[in-house]
Phi, psi and omega in degrees: 000133178265133180227156174286162179302317179298319179297319180296310182298317182295314181296316180295319179295317178296321178297317179296319177298316179296333179273354175114007180281145173296159185306315183295316180291327177295318178296318177300319179296322179301315179291316180296323178298318177300310180298322180298312180291321179298326181277355179073027180280170185297126179296329182302329178299322180291314181293322177298319180298318179295321182288341180274352178294142021268014172240194175095188190297330182297327176269320188285319184297313177299322178293320178295321176298320177297316179299320180295318181292339175294337181265033185288133173228119179054045178062020174234125180246139181230146177189192182226151170246138171270155179299326180297323179289326191284316184057028180080007184251000185304311182297324180293321176293323177293320178297334182279351182285151182279001181234166180295142180223161178217134176232128178241115182278139175207113179064233183266013179218175178222131175275134184239134174236129179246121179262086189293341181265004181242096179299140178280142176300138180295128181266124176286124182259113177269185178296145186241138176277129175236127177300142180304325180297323178289319178302314180297318179298313180295318180296325179297314178292319180297325181295340179293342179284340186279143177272136179299144182273088179226165177297321180297319180292322178294320179295332180269009171113356180287148178083177184273344182069212182275335181242115178248098185247039177281000000 
């Protein structure tokens, strides 16, 4: 199935929210998922990451990137990712950053360099192919965000009710 970049990011972010990720990490996952698919990387990494919530790479990779940027010297930040943290998504999260990045794999870890003073060229996002199995998987997780349409849910505050003043 071919989808626009926005559709991919939105669906992946909603799936992460439905699987239990906080909003910021879900949004980061949406962008990383797009980069992952554009690069032709293994789809299984995305499904595994969703299944590992409330822990795993969707939470750990953004936090590790923040920790690395805390060690900034002259607009260059260096740190490491362990393979356990990455779940196969480290390069995709690096590709999603707005600045140049470098990852050198060695053994069970990867050395990461972030060039915070070198903006990355804007990547034009064309339509992306997503396997139908992944779309179904993402939609299943995304549906967990929805409140069931019942009288009980409406009585407890779901929906707009009689006055919708947004």
